[in-house]
Tab-separated table of C-alpha atoms in Angstrom:
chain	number	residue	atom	x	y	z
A	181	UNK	CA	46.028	49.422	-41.007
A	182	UNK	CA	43.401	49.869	-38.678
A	183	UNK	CA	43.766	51.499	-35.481
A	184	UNK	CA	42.376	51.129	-31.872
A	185	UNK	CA	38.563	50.433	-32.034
A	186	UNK	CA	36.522	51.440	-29.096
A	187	UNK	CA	32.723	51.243	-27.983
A	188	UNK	CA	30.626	52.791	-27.444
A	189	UNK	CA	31.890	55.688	-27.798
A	190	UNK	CA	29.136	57.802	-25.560
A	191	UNK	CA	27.579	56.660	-23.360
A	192	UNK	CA	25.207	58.281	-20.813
A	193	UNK	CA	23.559	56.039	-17.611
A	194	UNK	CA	22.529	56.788	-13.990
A	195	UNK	CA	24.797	55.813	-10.957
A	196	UNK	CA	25.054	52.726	-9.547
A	197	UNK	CA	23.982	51.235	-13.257
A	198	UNK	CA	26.728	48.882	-14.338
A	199	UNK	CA	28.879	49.560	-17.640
A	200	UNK	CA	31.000	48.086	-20.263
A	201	UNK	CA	33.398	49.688	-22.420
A	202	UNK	CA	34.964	47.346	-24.951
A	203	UNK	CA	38.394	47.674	-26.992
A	204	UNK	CA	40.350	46.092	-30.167
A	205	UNK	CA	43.699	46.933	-30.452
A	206	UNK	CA	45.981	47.186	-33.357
A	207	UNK	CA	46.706	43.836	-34.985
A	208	UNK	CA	49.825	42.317	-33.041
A	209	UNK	CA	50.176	44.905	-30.296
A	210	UNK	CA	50.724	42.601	-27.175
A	211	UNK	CA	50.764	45.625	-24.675
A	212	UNK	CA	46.980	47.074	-24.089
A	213	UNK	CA	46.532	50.145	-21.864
A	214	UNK	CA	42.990	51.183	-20.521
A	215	UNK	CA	43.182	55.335	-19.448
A	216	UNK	CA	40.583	57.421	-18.059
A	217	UNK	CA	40.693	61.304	-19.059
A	218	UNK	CA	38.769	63.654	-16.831
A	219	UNK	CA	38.310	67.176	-18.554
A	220	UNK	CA	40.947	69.208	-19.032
A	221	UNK	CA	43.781	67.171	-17.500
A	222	UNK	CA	46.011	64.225	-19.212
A	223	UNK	CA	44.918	60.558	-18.903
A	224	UNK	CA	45.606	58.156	-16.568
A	225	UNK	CA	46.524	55.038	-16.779
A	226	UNK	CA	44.258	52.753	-14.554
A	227	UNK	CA	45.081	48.981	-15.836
A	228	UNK	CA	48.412	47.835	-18.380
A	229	UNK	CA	47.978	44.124	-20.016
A	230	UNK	CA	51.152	42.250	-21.699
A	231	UNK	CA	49.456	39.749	-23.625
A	232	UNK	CA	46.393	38.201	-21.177
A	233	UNK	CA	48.648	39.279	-18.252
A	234	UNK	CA	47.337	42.409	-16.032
A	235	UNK	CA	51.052	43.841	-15.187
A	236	UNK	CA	50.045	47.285	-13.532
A	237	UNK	CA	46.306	47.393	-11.943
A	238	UNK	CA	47.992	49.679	-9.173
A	239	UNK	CA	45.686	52.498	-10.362
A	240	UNK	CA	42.493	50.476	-11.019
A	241	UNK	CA	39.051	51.083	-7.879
A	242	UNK	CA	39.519	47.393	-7.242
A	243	UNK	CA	35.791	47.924	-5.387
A	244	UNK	CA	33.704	49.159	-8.466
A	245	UNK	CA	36.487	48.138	-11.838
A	246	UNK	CA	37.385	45.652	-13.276
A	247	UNK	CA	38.745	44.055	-16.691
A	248	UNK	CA	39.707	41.600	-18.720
A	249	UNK	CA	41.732	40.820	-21.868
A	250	UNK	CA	40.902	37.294	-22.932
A	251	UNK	CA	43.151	35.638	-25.077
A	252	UNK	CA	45.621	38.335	-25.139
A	253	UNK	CA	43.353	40.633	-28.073
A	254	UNK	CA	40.200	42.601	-26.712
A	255	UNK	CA	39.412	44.005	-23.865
A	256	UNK	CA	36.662	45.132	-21.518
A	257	UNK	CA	36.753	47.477	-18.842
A	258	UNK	CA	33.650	47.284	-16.767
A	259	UNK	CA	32.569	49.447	-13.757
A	260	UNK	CA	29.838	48.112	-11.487
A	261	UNK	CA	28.445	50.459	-9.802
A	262	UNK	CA	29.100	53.844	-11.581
A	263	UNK	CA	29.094	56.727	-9.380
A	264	UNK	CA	28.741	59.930	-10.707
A	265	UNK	CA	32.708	61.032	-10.389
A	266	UNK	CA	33.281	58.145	-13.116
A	267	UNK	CA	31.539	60.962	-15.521
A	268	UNK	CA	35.164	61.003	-17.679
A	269	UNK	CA	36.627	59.754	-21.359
A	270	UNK	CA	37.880	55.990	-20.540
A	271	UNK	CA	40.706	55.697	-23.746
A	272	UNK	CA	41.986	52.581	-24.446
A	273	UNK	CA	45.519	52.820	-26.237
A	274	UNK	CA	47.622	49.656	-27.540
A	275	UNK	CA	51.669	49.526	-28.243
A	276	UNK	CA	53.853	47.158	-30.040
A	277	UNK	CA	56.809	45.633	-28.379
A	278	UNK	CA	57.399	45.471	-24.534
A	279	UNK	CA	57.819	48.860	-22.599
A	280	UNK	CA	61.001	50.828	-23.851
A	281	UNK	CA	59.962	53.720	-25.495
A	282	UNK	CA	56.705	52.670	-25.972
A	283	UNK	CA	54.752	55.129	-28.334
A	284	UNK	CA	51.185	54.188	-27.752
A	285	UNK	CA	48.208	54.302	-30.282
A	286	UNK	CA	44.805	55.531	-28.388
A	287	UNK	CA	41.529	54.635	-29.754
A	288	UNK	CA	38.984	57.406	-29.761
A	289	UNK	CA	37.890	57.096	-26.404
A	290	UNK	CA	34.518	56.245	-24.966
A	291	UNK	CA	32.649	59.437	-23.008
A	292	UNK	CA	30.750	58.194	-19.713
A	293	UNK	CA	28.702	60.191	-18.167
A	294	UNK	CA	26.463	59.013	-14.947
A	295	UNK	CA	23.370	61.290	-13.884
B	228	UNK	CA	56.205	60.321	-7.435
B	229	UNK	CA	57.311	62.068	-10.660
B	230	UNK	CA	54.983	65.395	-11.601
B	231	UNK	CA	54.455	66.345	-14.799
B	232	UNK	CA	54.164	70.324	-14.912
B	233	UNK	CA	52.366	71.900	-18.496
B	234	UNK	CA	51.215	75.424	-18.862
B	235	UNK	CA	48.062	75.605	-18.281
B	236	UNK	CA	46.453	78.620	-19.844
B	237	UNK	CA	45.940	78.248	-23.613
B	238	UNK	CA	48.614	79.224	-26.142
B	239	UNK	CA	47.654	82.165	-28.500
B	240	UNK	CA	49.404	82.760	-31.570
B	241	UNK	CA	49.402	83.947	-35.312
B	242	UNK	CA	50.145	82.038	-38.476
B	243	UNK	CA	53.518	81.428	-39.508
B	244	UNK	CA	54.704	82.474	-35.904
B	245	UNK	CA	56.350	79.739	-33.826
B	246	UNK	CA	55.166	78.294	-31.102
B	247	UNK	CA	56.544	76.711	-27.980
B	248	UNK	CA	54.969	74.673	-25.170
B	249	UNK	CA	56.931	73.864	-22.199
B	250	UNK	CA	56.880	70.869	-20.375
B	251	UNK	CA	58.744	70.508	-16.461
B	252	UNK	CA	58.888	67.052	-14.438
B	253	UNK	CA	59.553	67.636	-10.663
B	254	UNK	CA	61.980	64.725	-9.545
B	255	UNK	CA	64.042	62.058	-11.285
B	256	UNK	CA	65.158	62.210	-15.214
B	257	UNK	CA	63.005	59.792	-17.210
B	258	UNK	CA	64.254	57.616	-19.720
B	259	UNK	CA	62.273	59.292	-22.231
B	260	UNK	CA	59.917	61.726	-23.041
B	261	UNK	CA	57.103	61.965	-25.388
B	262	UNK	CA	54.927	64.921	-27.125
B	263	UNK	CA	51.198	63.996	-27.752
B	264	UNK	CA	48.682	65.818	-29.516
B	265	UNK	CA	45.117	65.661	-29.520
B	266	UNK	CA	42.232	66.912	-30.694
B	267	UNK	CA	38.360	67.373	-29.267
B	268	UNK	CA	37.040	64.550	-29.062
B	269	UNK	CA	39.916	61.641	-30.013
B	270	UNK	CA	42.122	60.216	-28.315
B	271	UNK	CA	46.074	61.631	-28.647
B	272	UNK	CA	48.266	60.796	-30.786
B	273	UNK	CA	51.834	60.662	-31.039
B	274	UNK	CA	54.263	62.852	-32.369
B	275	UNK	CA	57.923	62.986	-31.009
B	276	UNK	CA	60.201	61.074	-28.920
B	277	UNK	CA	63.388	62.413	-26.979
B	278	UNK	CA	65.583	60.057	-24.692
B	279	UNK	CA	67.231	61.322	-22.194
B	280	UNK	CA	71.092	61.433	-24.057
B	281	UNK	CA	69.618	63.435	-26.647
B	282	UNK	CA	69.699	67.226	-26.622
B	283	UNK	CA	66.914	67.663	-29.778
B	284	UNK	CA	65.015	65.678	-32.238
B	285	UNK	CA	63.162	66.906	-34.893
B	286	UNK	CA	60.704	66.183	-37.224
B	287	UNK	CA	59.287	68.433	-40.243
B	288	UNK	CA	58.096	71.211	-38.558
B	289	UNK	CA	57.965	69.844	-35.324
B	290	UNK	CA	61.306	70.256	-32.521
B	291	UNK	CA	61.616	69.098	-28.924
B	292	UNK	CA	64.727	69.741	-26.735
B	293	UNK	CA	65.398	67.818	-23.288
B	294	UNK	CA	67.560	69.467	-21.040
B	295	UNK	CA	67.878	67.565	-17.918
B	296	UNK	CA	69.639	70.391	-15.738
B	297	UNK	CA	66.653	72.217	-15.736
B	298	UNK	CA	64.111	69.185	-16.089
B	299	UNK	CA	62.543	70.037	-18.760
B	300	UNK	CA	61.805	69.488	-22.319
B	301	UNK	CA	60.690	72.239	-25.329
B	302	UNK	CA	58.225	71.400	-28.201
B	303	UNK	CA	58.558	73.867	-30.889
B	304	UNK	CA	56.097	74.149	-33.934
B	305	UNK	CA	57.375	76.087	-36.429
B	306	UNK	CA	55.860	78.108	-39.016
B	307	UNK	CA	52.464	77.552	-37.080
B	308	UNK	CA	49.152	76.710	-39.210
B	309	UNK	CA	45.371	76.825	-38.141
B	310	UNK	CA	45.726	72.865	-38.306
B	311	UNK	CA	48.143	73.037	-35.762
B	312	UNK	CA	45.254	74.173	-33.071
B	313	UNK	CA	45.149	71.729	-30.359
B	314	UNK	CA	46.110	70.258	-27.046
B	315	UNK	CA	49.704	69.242	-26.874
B	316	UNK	CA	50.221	66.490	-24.157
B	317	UNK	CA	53.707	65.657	-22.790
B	318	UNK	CA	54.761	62.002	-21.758
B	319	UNK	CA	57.182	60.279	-19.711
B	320	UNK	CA	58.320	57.145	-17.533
B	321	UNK	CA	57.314	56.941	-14.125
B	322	UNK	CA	60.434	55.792	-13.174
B	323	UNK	CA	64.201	57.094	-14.261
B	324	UNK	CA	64.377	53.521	-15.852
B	325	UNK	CA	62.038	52.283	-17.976
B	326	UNK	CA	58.916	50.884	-16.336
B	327	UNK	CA	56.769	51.392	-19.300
B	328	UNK	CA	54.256	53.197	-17.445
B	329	UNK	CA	53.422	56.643	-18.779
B	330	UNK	CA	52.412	59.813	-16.985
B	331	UNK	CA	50.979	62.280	-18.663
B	332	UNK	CA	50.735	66.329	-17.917
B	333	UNK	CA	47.600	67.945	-18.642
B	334	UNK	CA	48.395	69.543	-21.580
B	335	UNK	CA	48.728	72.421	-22.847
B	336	UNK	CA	45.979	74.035	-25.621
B	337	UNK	CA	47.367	76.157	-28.869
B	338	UNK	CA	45.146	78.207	-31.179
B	339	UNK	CA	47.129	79.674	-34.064
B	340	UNK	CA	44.788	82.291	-35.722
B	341	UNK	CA	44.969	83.317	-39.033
């Protein structure tokens, strides 16, 4: 079974540049989680999708992010325009069935970083 | 808000010793709690799962306790390999019932030297 696919996964630009990270998640996983990791601390979650649905955006810089998850499979997570404190690993993760004890798969992550 | 509350200075141990990385949450008992691990480079991946009416789960080598008196949980490698060198990320709820929203500590790293 293959897991969560993410690209790029580096990717190196000067601020105020726009970006685009892209994610597949595992095959029938309805719940899709976009994270951002900065170094040396856990991620955190900036955007949760249940199906197409965006069900927690709470956490997501409504100014510069956004993201979609057309027909309820991939995803993008865009940022527009970076600033150089988006330098970070943006993780995408995917789960299976609603949220009770949801163990969550994580793609490799993609590294930003903005000069 | 919940906090999340790992030990942050690396873990340094020998082979075949066991190793144990704490993990405290500051204000209501979650639902659940999860162990992570990851490595440079990829994203984590899990390992364990503890709800809250259970004392201790296991799994091969692997052992977390959950004691919610003293709000926290235990993971326990034992018999500790070189493989086992990495960053050990703890997981739970947001909320004491199940919101499905994960916070995560910011982990805690383990070399095991041979």
């Amino acid at each position: 079974e293959a897991g969560v696919v993410q690209s790029p996964r580096y990717k190196i630009i000067e601020k105020k540049q726009p970006v685009a990270f892209w994610c597949n998640p595992i095959s029938g996983h309805n719940t899709l989680y976009w994270y951002r990791q900065n170094l040396g601390q856990g991620p955190e979650l900036l955007i949760r999708y249940e199906n197409e649905e965006a069900v927690d955006d709470s956490q997501l810089p409504k100014d510069r992010f956004s993201a979609e998850r057309l027909k309820g499979v991939d995803s993008t997570l865009k940022i527009q325009p970076a600033e150089l404190g988006d330098s970070a690993v943006y993780l995408c993760a995917s789960s299976s069935g609603g949220r009770y004890y949801n163990e969550q798969f994580f793609g490799p992550g993609t590294r930003l970083t903005v000069l | 808000s919940q906090k999340i509350e790992q030990n942050s200075e690396a873990l340094n141990i020998q082979e075949g010793k066991t190793a144990t990385l704490t993990c405290n949450y500051t204000n209501y008992s979650p639902a659940y709690l999860q162990w992570y691990r990851q490595d440079p480079g990829r994203g984590p991946v899990f390992l364990l799962l503890i709800r809250e009416n259970e004392k201790e789960k296991r799994k091969e080598r692997l052992k977390v306790t959950f004691d919610t008196t003293l709000k926290q949980s235990l993971f326990h490698i034992t018999a500790s390999q070189p493989a086992d060198s990495a960053t050990y990320l703890c997981a739970l709820d947001e909320g004491s019932s199940n919101t499905g929203k994960l916070i995560f500590g910011q982990g805690t790293t383990l070399q095991v030297k041979p």
